[in-house]
């Protein structure tokens, strides 16, 4: 692990620290020489509250105890990395803004009212939010937009995603990013053209619609296909995630990039300059 005591490095709080992404983030920050882990937050009543995060994860002590007091944690941080759940993320946005800490949001399943609730916080602090923090997926988003712009509505667009059995939201945040990119490329509004969840006698496919299908099973980290299907040919753009470290690396990059930016809402395209 890298030396974590250099006060010049941005101090980072990880929320949802016991989760699949939380633990990956703790490992990534602890190993980084560009940031330091200053606190870890979990929900009240969680068995890890008060324990050293490194030991709770089954390894060596990291000198950071898990807390259920986000405001106190955020007050000593320059950034908060948050992969939790929509209601928690809205609450954390207000607290991070109060502390003027950069809020990196990886949480998916955010409904329009959750997203709207981030606006007041973004007037005072930097928010970086993306349904997928990996370089590969963000490149795929750009490619999807370009391919959709080059093809007409004779090419049916379908987004197919697969994730582990514990995932609670569908379609995935990434699938929605890809759908938005396809809609933008085609010059249409995704809310009007999305076809989510077919079942029964659905009738023939609506020309120009953008379909979504979700598979859940086992330990799949995350797989996304954007299929462009026409008469006699198909194009498939694919991203396969095999390691959650790709998301944690992207989130850490966003937390560092956010230092010194003006308050507002940003995404990984801004961070990666894509
Ligand atoms: N944007 C991206 O690149 C990625 C986004 N995700 C998203 O991140 C989120 C978390 O995913 P996982 O880590 O797999 O889930 P998880 O269920 O393993 O972890 C979520 C953690 O958040 C904690 N939590 C929930 N409410 C809380 C609260 N009020 N205060 C403190 N902690 C709270 C839970 O106790 C849990 O430990 C999901 O929305 C997922 O889709 C996951 C991977 C990549
Ligand atoms: O829940 C997950 O695991 C993932 N969630 C994100 C999503 O909803 O797209 C990103 C990644 O695919 C893993």
mmCIF file of C-alpha atoms and ligand atoms in Angstrom:
data_model
loop_
_atom_site.group_PDB
_atom_site.id
_atom_site.type_symbol
_atom_site.label_atom_id
_atom_site.label_comp_id
_atom_site.label_asym_id
_atom_site.label_seq_id
_atom_site.Cartn_x
_atom_site.Cartn_y
_atom_site.Cartn_z
ATOM 1 C CA UNK A 1 0.000 0.000 0.000
ATOM 2 C CA UNK A 2 1.161 3.572 -0.759
ATOM 3 C CA UNK A 3 1.974 6.083 2.000
ATOM 4 C CA UNK A 4 -1.404 7.636 2.870
ATOM 5 C CA UNK A 5 -0.313 10.467 5.162
ATOM 6 C CA UNK A 6 0.744 13.128 2.611
ATOM 7 C CA UNK A 7 -1.602 16.048 3.430
ATOM 8 C CA UNK A 8 -1.018 17.566 -0.031
ATOM 9 C CA UNK A 9 -2.884 14.645 -1.624
ATOM 10 C CA UNK A 10 -6.673 14.922 -1.951
ATOM 11 C CA UNK A 11 -8.410 13.149 0.929
ATOM 12 C CA UNK A 12 -11.160 10.828 -0.193
ATOM 13 C CA UNK A 13 -14.181 9.344 1.579
ATOM 14 C CA UNK A 14 -15.733 6.131 0.236
ATOM 15 C CA UNK A 15 -19.442 5.666 0.919
ATOM 16 C CA UNK A 16 -20.972 2.200 0.870
ATOM 17 C CA UNK A 17 -17.500 0.961 1.803
ATOM 18 C CA UNK A 18 -18.515 -2.649 2.452
ATOM 19 C CA UNK A 19 -20.146 -3.048 -0.971
ATOM 20 C CA UNK A 20 -18.679 -4.705 -4.069
ATOM 21 C CA UNK A 21 -17.571 -1.333 -5.446
ATOM 22 C CA UNK A 22 -16.877 0.170 -2.015
ATOM 23 C CA UNK A 23 -14.241 -2.449 -1.241
ATOM 24 C CA UNK A 24 -12.702 -2.122 -4.699
ATOM 25 C CA UNK A 25 -12.480 1.646 -4.195
ATOM 26 C CA UNK A 26 -10.842 1.275 -0.775
ATOM 27 C CA UNK A 27 -8.189 -1.018 -2.291
ATOM 28 C CA UNK A 28 -7.629 1.302 -5.267
ATOM 29 C CA UNK A 29 -7.254 4.464 -3.141
ATOM 30 C CA UNK A 30 -5.079 2.735 -0.538
ATOM 31 C CA UNK A 31 -2.724 1.622 -3.321
ATOM 32 C CA UNK A 32 -2.638 5.050 -4.990
ATOM 33 C CA UNK A 33 0.113 7.634 -4.608
ATOM 34 C CA UNK A 34 -2.213 10.382 -5.913
ATOM 35 C CA UNK A 35 -4.865 10.360 -3.166
ATOM 36 C CA UNK A 36 -5.385 9.247 0.416
ATOM 37 C CA UNK A 37 -8.285 7.467 2.068
ATOM 38 C CA UNK A 38 -9.586 9.617 4.939
ATOM 39 C CA UNK A 39 -12.862 7.934 5.884
ATOM 40 C CA UNK A 40 -15.315 5.189 5.022
ATOM 41 C CA UNK A 41 -19.085 5.488 5.425
ATOM 42 C CA UNK A 42 -21.674 2.746 5.789
ATOM 43 C CA UNK A 43 -25.352 2.819 6.730
ATOM 44 C CA UNK A 44 -26.311 3.024 10.414
ATOM 45 C CA UNK A 45 -26.460 -0.406 12.049
ATOM 46 C CA UNK A 46 -24.009 -1.998 9.603
ATOM 47 C CA UNK A 47 -21.756 -4.519 11.422
ATOM 48 C CA UNK A 48 -18.586 -2.820 10.118
ATOM 49 C CA UNK A 49 -19.313 0.538 11.874
ATOM 50 C CA UNK A 50 -16.400 1.362 14.188
ATOM 51 C CA UNK A 51 -14.103 -1.288 12.672
ATOM 52 C CA UNK A 52 -10.909 -0.594 10.723
ATOM 53 C CA UNK A 53 -11.871 -0.890 7.042
ATOM 54 C CA UNK A 54 -8.768 -2.890 6.082
ATOM 55 C CA UNK A 55 -9.373 -5.445 8.831
ATOM 56 C CA UNK A 56 -13.111 -5.607 8.104
ATOM 57 C CA UNK A 57 -12.193 -6.455 4.500
ATOM 58 C CA UNK A 58 -10.032 -9.308 5.776
ATOM 59 C CA UNK A 59 -6.622 -7.665 5.305
ATOM 60 C CA UNK A 60 -4.160 -5.428 7.139
ATOM 61 C CA UNK A 61 -5.352 -2.384 9.096
ATOM 62 C CA UNK A 62 -5.529 0.843 7.063
ATOM 63 C CA UNK A 63 -5.986 3.191 10.037
ATOM 64 C CA UNK A 64 -9.447 4.269 8.864
ATOM 65 C CA UNK A 65 -12.527 3.317 10.878
ATOM 66 C CA UNK A 66 -15.932 2.888 9.234
ATOM 67 C CA UNK A 67 -18.438 5.544 10.328
ATOM 68 C CA UNK A 68 -22.183 6.093 9.942
ATOM 69 C CA UNK A 69 -21.762 9.903 10.162
ATOM 70 C CA UNK A 70 -21.313 11.151 6.581
ATOM 71 C CA UNK A 71 -21.271 14.871 7.438
ATOM 72 C CA UNK A 72 -18.378 14.500 9.859
ATOM 73 C CA UNK A 73 -16.536 12.304 7.347
ATOM 74 C CA UNK A 74 -17.080 14.650 4.389
ATOM 75 C CA UNK A 75 -15.936 17.706 6.398
ATOM 76 C CA UNK A 76 -12.326 16.444 6.309
ATOM 77 C CA UNK A 77 -12.363 15.349 2.644
ATOM 78 C CA UNK A 78 -11.667 16.878 -0.749
ATOM 79 C CA UNK A 79 -13.758 14.232 -2.540
ATOM 80 C CA UNK A 80 -16.467 11.665 -1.856
ATOM 81 C CA UNK A 81 -16.718 8.581 -4.051
ATOM 82 C CA UNK A 82 -20.210 7.201 -3.885
ATOM 83 C CA UNK A 83 -21.426 3.882 -5.305
ATOM 84 C CA UNK A 84 -24.466 3.215 -3.108
ATOM 85 C CA UNK A 85 -28.182 3.610 -3.841
ATOM 86 C CA UNK A 86 -30.247 6.491 -5.306
ATOM 87 C CA UNK A 87 -31.813 7.877 -2.084
ATOM 88 C CA UNK A 88 -28.485 7.699 -0.252
ATOM 89 C CA UNK A 89 -26.727 9.442 -3.143
ATOM 90 C CA UNK A 90 -29.182 12.359 -3.063
ATOM 91 C CA UNK A 91 -28.559 12.761 0.681
ATOM 92 C CA UNK A 92 -24.779 12.546 0.174
ATOM 93 C CA UNK A 93 -24.893 15.187 -2.593
ATOM 94 C CA UNK A 94 -26.294 17.789 -0.179
ATOM 95 C CA UNK A 95 -23.730 16.908 2.492
ATOM 96 C CA UNK A 96 -20.795 16.851 0.047
ATOM 97 C CA UNK A 97 -21.844 20.278 -1.252
ATOM 98 C CA UNK A 98 -21.967 21.594 2.330
ATOM 99 C CA UNK A 99 -18.377 20.379 2.754
ATOM 100 C CA UNK A 100 -17.444 21.715 -0.749
ATOM 101 C CA UNK A 101 -16.115 18.257 -1.577
ATOM 102 C CA UNK A 102 -16.137 16.853 -5.113
ATOM 103 C CA UNK A 103 -18.903 14.235 -5.294
ATOM 104 C CA UNK A 104 -18.185 11.374 -7.695
ATOM 105 C CA UNK A 105 -21.407 9.434 -8.262
ATOM 106 C CA UNK A 106 -21.356 5.930 -9.711
ATOM 107 C CA UNK A 107 -24.765 4.945 -8.341
ATOM 108 C CA UNK A 108 -27.210 3.790 -11.029
ATOM 109 C CA UNK A 109 -30.979 3.318 -11.002
ATOM 110 C CA UNK A 110 -31.407 7.073 -10.437
ATOM 111 C CA UNK A 111 -34.933 8.213 -11.459
ATOM 112 C CA UNK A 112 -35.523 11.709 -12.902
ATOM 113 C CA UNK A 113 -36.516 13.021 -9.444
ATOM 114 C CA UNK A 114 -33.204 11.804 -7.982
ATOM 115 C CA UNK A 115 -31.262 13.509 -10.763
ATOM 116 C CA UNK A 116 -33.234 16.742 -10.342
ATOM 117 C CA UNK A 117 -32.476 16.674 -6.613
ATOM 118 C CA UNK A 118 -28.730 16.925 -7.373
ATOM 119 C CA UNK A 119 -29.116 20.363 -8.970
ATOM 120 C CA UNK A 120 -28.967 22.499 -5.787
ATOM 121 C CA UNK A 121 -25.801 20.690 -4.690
ATOM 122 C CA UNK A 122 -24.153 21.258 -8.077
ATOM 123 C CA UNK A 123 -24.535 25.016 -7.601
ATOM 124 C CA UNK A 124 -22.008 24.857 -4.749
ATOM 125 C CA UNK A 125 -19.770 21.902 -5.551
ATOM 126 C CA UNK A 126 -18.451 19.704 -8.344
ATOM 127 C CA UNK A 127 -20.473 16.584 -9.139
ATOM 128 C CA UNK A 128 -19.143 13.980 -11.579
ATOM 129 C CA UNK A 129 -21.804 11.370 -12.364
ATOM 130 C CA UNK A 130 -21.692 8.483 -14.833
ATOM 131 C CA UNK A 131 -23.435 5.134 -15.118
ATOM 132 C CA UNK A 132 -20.073 3.692 -16.044
ATOM 133 C CA UNK A 133 -16.653 5.074 -15.084
ATOM 134 C CA UNK A 134 -14.524 2.883 -17.356
ATOM 135 C CA UNK A 135 -12.527 4.276 -20.253
ATOM 136 C CA UNK A 136 -13.684 1.433 -22.519
ATOM 137 C CA UNK A 137 -17.395 2.025 -21.990
ATOM 138 C CA UNK A 138 -17.080 5.778 -22.418
ATOM 139 C CA UNK A 139 -15.313 5.184 -25.739
ATOM 140 C CA UNK A 140 -18.087 2.765 -26.683
ATOM 141 C CA UNK A 141 -20.628 5.508 -25.945
ATOM 142 C CA UNK A 142 -18.893 7.795 -28.457
ATOM 143 C CA UNK A 143 -18.681 4.992 -31.036
ATOM 144 C CA UNK A 144 -22.365 4.196 -30.588
ATOM 145 C CA UNK A 145 -23.305 7.814 -31.217
ATOM 146 C CA UNK A 146 -21.177 7.912 -34.387
ATOM 147 C CA UNK A 147 -22.535 4.634 -35.781
ATOM 148 C CA UNK A 148 -26.143 5.641 -35.029
ATOM 149 C CA UNK A 149 -25.575 8.977 -36.773
ATOM 150 C CA UNK A 150 -24.289 7.169 -39.868
ATOM 151 C CA UNK A 151 -27.250 4.775 -40.186
ATOM 152 C CA UNK A 152 -30.939 5.385 -40.872
ATOM 153 C CA UNK A 153 -33.967 3.905 -39.091
ATOM 154 C CA UNK A 154 -33.836 0.785 -41.326
ATOM 155 C CA UNK A 155 -31.171 -0.273 -38.832
ATOM 156 C CA UNK A 156 -32.849 -1.490 -35.646
ATOM 157 C CA UNK A 157 -30.930 -0.611 -32.477
ATOM 158 C CA UNK A 158 -30.955 -2.984 -29.493
ATOM 159 C CA UNK A 159 -28.933 -2.664 -26.279
ATOM 160 C CA UNK A 160 -28.352 -5.967 -24.484
ATOM 161 C CA UNK A 161 -26.677 -6.115 -21.081
ATOM 162 C CA UNK A 162 -25.695 -8.878 -18.635
ATOM 163 C CA UNK A 163 -24.834 -8.492 -14.936
ATOM 164 C CA UNK A 164 -24.398 -10.518 -11.748
ATOM 165 C CA UNK A 165 -27.400 -11.874 -9.865
ATOM 166 C CA UNK A 166 -27.229 -9.206 -7.119
ATOM 167 C CA UNK A 167 -27.798 -6.203 -9.387
ATOM 168 C CA UNK A 168 -30.995 -4.388 -8.387
ATOM 169 C CA UNK A 169 -31.662 -2.023 -11.326
ATOM 170 C CA UNK A 170 -32.445 -2.607 -15.015
ATOM 171 C CA UNK A 171 -31.630 -1.584 -17.621
ATOM 172 C CA UNK A 172 -28.140 -0.911 -16.310
ATOM 173 C CA UNK A 173 -26.872 2.657 -16.096
ATOM 174 C CA UNK A 174 -24.445 1.794 -18.885
ATOM 175 C CA UNK A 175 -27.223 0.471 -21.126
ATOM 176 C CA UNK A 176 -29.083 3.744 -20.632
ATOM 177 C CA UNK A 177 -25.936 5.749 -21.486
ATOM 178 C CA UNK A 178 -25.587 3.695 -24.678
ATOM 179 C CA UNK A 179 -29.276 4.158 -25.492
ATOM 180 C CA UNK A 180 -28.951 7.922 -24.953
ATOM 181 C CA UNK A 181 -25.913 7.988 -27.256
ATOM 182 C CA UNK A 182 -27.760 6.043 -29.954
ATOM 183 C CA UNK A 183 -30.738 8.389 -29.658
ATOM 184 C CA UNK A 184 -28.482 11.460 -29.814
ATOM 185 C CA UNK A 185 -26.720 10.094 -32.907
ATOM 186 C CA UNK A 186 -30.052 9.480 -34.559
ATOM 187 C CA UNK A 187 -31.448 12.845 -33.464
ATOM 188 C CA UNK A 188 -34.374 11.419 -31.463
ATOM 189 C CA UNK A 189 -35.529 11.549 -27.837
ATOM 190 C CA UNK A 190 -34.811 8.300 -25.960
ATOM 191 C CA UNK A 191 -37.835 8.701 -23.674
ATOM 192 C CA UNK A 192 -40.066 8.541 -26.765
ATOM 193 C CA UNK A 193 -38.186 5.793 -28.595
ATOM 194 C CA UNK A 194 -37.145 3.385 -25.810
ATOM 195 C CA UNK A 195 -38.705 -0.089 -25.766
ATOM 196 C CA UNK A 196 -37.960 -1.599 -22.344
ATOM 197 C CA UNK A 197 -38.998 -5.128 -21.398
ATOM 198 C CA UNK A 198 -40.926 -7.051 -24.053
ATOM 199 C CA UNK A 199 -43.276 -9.845 -22.934
ATOM 200 C CA UNK A 200 -46.218 -11.641 -24.573
ATOM 201 C CA UNK A 201 -47.769 -10.616 -27.893
ATOM 202 C CA UNK A 202 -45.781 -7.457 -28.407
ATOM 203 C CA UNK A 203 -46.547 -6.923 -32.090
ATOM 204 C CA UNK A 204 -43.839 -6.244 -34.641
ATOM 205 C CA UNK A 205 -40.961 -3.995 -33.724
ATOM 206 C CA UNK A 206 -41.717 -0.254 -33.929
ATOM 207 C CA UNK A 207 -39.538 1.325 -36.620
ATOM 208 C CA UNK A 208 -36.919 3.588 -35.078
ATOM 209 C CA UNK A 209 -37.356 2.276 -31.532
ATOM 210 C CA UNK A 210 -34.332 1.554 -29.333
ATOM 211 C CA UNK A 211 -34.772 -1.743 -27.498
ATOM 212 C CA UNK A 212 -33.305 -2.837 -24.161
ATOM 213 C CA UNK A 213 -32.847 -6.348 -22.777
ATOM 214 C CA UNK A 214 -31.292 -7.336 -19.440
ATOM 215 C CA UNK A 215 -29.797 -10.672 -18.362
ATOM 216 C CA UNK A 216 -29.007 -11.371 -14.669
ATOM 217 C CA UNK A 217 -26.945 -14.289 -13.398
ATOM 218 C CA UNK A 218 -23.923 -15.527 -11.470
ATOM 219 C CA UNK A 219 -21.002 -13.179 -11.017
ATOM 220 C CA UNK A 220 -20.994 -11.362 -14.378
ATOM 221 C CA UNK A 221 -19.210 -8.029 -13.783
ATOM 222 C CA UNK A 222 -20.882 -6.247 -16.714
ATOM 223 C CA UNK A 223 -21.348 -6.917 -20.431
ATOM 224 C CA UNK A 224 -22.919 -4.593 -22.987
ATOM 225 C CA UNK A 225 -23.753 -5.076 -26.664
ATOM 226 C CA UNK A 226 -25.157 -2.419 -28.949
ATOM 227 C CA UNK A 227 -26.670 -4.226 -31.928
ATOM 228 C CA UNK A 228 -27.462 -2.446 -35.178
ATOM 229 C CA UNK A 229 -29.551 -4.920 -37.217
ATOM 230 C CA UNK A 230 -30.651 -4.427 -40.825
ATOM 231 C CA UNK A 231 -31.791 -6.667 -43.707
ATOM 232 C CA UNK A 232 -28.898 -9.043 -44.422
ATOM 233 C CA UNK A 233 -26.319 -7.619 -41.996
ATOM 234 C CA UNK A 234 -25.623 -6.670 -38.365
ATOM 235 C CA UNK A 235 -23.068 -4.559 -36.534
ATOM 236 C CA UNK A 236 -22.354 -5.422 -32.894
ATOM 237 C CA UNK A 237 -20.386 -3.046 -30.633
ATOM 238 C CA UNK A 238 -19.374 -4.837 -27.424
ATOM 239 C CA UNK A 239 -17.762 -4.063 -24.076
ATOM 240 C CA UNK A 240 -16.891 -6.792 -21.584
ATOM 241 C CA UNK A 241 -15.884 -5.843 -18.038
ATOM 242 C CA UNK A 242 -13.971 -8.595 -16.246
ATOM 243 C CA UNK A 243 -12.683 -6.612 -13.253
ATOM 244 C CA UNK A 244 -14.414 -3.924 -11.134
ATOM 245 C CA UNK A 245 -11.028 -2.177 -10.841
ATOM 246 C CA UNK A 246 -11.795 -0.418 -14.145
ATOM 247 C CA UNK A 247 -14.692 1.438 -12.500
ATOM 248 C CA UNK A 248 -12.708 2.279 -9.362
ATOM 249 C CA UNK A 249 -9.778 3.629 -11.399
ATOM 250 C CA UNK A 250 -12.157 5.845 -13.382
ATOM 251 C CA UNK A 251 -13.846 7.113 -10.208
ATOM 252 C CA UNK A 252 -10.512 7.968 -8.598
ATOM 253 C CA UNK A 253 -9.438 9.786 -11.762
ATOM 254 C CA UNK A 254 -12.709 11.777 -11.607
ATOM 255 C CA UNK A 255 -12.146 12.678 -7.935
ATOM 256 C CA UNK A 256 -8.677 14.037 -8.729
ATOM 257 C CA UNK A 257 -9.825 15.773 -11.948
ATOM 258 C CA UNK A 258 -12.651 17.486 -10.033
ATOM 259 C CA UNK A 259 -10.241 19.381 -7.758
ATOM 260 C CA UNK A 260 -10.173 23.005 -8.917
ATOM 261 C CA UNK A 261 -13.085 22.664 -11.386
ATOM 262 C CA UNK A 262 -15.978 25.140 -11.145
ATOM 263 C CA UNK A 263 -19.128 23.933 -9.339
ATOM 264 C CA UNK A 264 -21.492 22.090 -11.690
ATOM 265 C CA UNK A 265 -22.473 18.692 -13.026
ATOM 266 C CA UNK A 266 -19.927 16.790 -15.107
ATOM 267 C CA UNK A 267 -19.585 13.279 -16.513
ATOM 268 C CA UNK A 268 -16.762 10.930 -17.487
ATOM 269 C CA UNK A 269 -16.626 12.406 -20.994
ATOM 270 C CA UNK A 270 -15.463 15.651 -19.351
ATOM 271 C CA UNK A 271 -12.947 13.804 -17.185
ATOM 272 C CA UNK A 272 -11.538 11.733 -20.049
ATOM 273 C CA UNK A 273 -11.714 14.556 -22.605
ATOM 274 C CA UNK A 274 -13.713 12.411 -25.043
HETATM 275 N N1 LIG B 1 -20.812 3.891 -12.533
HETATM 276 C C1 LIG B 1 -20.081 2.761 -12.530
HETATM 277 O O1 LIG B 1 -19.012 2.666 -13.157
HETATM 278 C C2 LIG B 1 -20.561 1.602 -11.711
HETATM 279 C C3 LIG B 1 -21.712 1.727 -10.995
HETATM 280 N N2 LIG B 1 -22.109 0.742 -10.147
HETATM 281 C C4 LIG B 1 -23.284 1.035 -9.347
HETATM 282 O O2 LIG B 1 -22.854 1.286 -8.005
HETATM 283 C C5 LIG B 1 -23.896 0.946 -7.105
HETATM 284 C C6 LIG B 1 -23.367 0.000 -6.033
HETATM 285 O O3 LIG B 1 -23.012 -1.225 -6.640
HETATM 286 P P1 LIG B 1 -22.412 -2.426 -5.765
HETATM 287 O O4 LIG B 1 -21.175 -1.978 -5.070
HETATM 288 O O5 LIG B 1 -22.359 -3.595 -6.668
HETATM 289 O O6 LIG B 1 -23.586 -2.629 -4.693
HETATM 290 P P2 LIG B 1 -23.495 -3.195 -3.214
HETATM 291 O O7 LIG B 1 -24.899 -3.513 -2.827
HETATM 292 O O8 LIG B 1 -22.456 -4.254 -3.129
HETATM 293 O O9 LIG B 1 -22.978 -1.937 -2.365
HETATM 294 C C7 LIG B 1 -23.754 -0.827 -2.032
HETATM 295 C C8 LIG B 1 -23.317 -0.384 -0.649
HETATM 296 O O10 LIG B 1 -23.941 0.859 -0.339
HETATM 297 C C9 LIG B 1 -24.290 0.818 1.029
HETATM 298 N N3 LIG B 1 -25.340 1.804 1.310
HETATM 299 C C10 LIG B 1 -26.621 1.809 0.898
HETATM 300 N N4 LIG B 1 -27.280 2.847 1.435
HETATM 301 C C11 LIG B 1 -26.388 3.511 2.213
HETATM 302 C C12 LIG B 1 -26.454 4.663 3.043
HETATM 303 N N5 LIG B 1 -27.591 5.361 3.192
HETATM 304 N N6 LIG B 1 -25.341 5.054 3.695
HETATM 305 C C13 LIG B 1 -24.179 4.379 3.551
HETATM 306 N N7 LIG B 1 -24.048 3.268 2.797
HETATM 307 C C14 LIG B 1 -25.141 2.848 2.131
HETATM 308 C C15 LIG B 1 -24.746 -0.617 1.263
HETATM 309 O O11 LIG B 1 -24.747 -0.945 2.641
HETATM 310 C C16 LIG B 1 -23.713 -1.377 0.455
HETATM 311 O O12 LIG B 1 -22.573 -1.688 1.217
HETATM 312 C C17 LIG B 1 -25.023 0.364 -7.970
HETATM 313 O O13 LIG B 1 -25.950 1.385 -8.266
HETATM 314 C C18 LIG B 1 -24.292 -0.068 -9.227
HETATM 315 O O14 LIG B 1 -25.110 -0.147 -10.361
HETATM 316 C C19 LIG B 1 -21.400 -0.405 -10.008
HETATM 317 C C20 LIG B 1 -20.257 -0.610 -10.720
HETATM 318 C C21 LIG B 1 -19.747 0.384 -11.648
HETATM 319 O O1 LIG B 2 -24.181 -2.955 -10.768
HETATM 320 C C1 LIG B 2 -23.100 -3.194 -11.379
HETATM 321 O O2 LIG B 2 -22.377 -4.146 -11.069
HETATM 322 C C2 LIG B 2 -22.709 -2.309 -12.480
HETATM 323 N N1 LIG B 2 -23.395 -1.234 -12.658
HETATM 324 C C3 LIG B 2 -23.171 -0.223 -13.642
HETATM 325 C C4 LIG B 2 -24.363 -0.140 -14.563
HETATM 326 O O3 LIG B 2 -25.514 -0.165 -14.069
HETATM 327 O O4 LIG B 2 -24.180 -0.012 -15.769
HETATM 328 C C5 LIG B 2 -21.846 -0.360 -14.327
HETATM 329 C C6 LIG B 2 -21.332 -1.750 -14.506
HETATM 330 O O5 LIG B 2 -21.912 -2.314 -15.636
HETATM 331 C C7 LIG B 2 -21.504 -2.618 -13.281
#
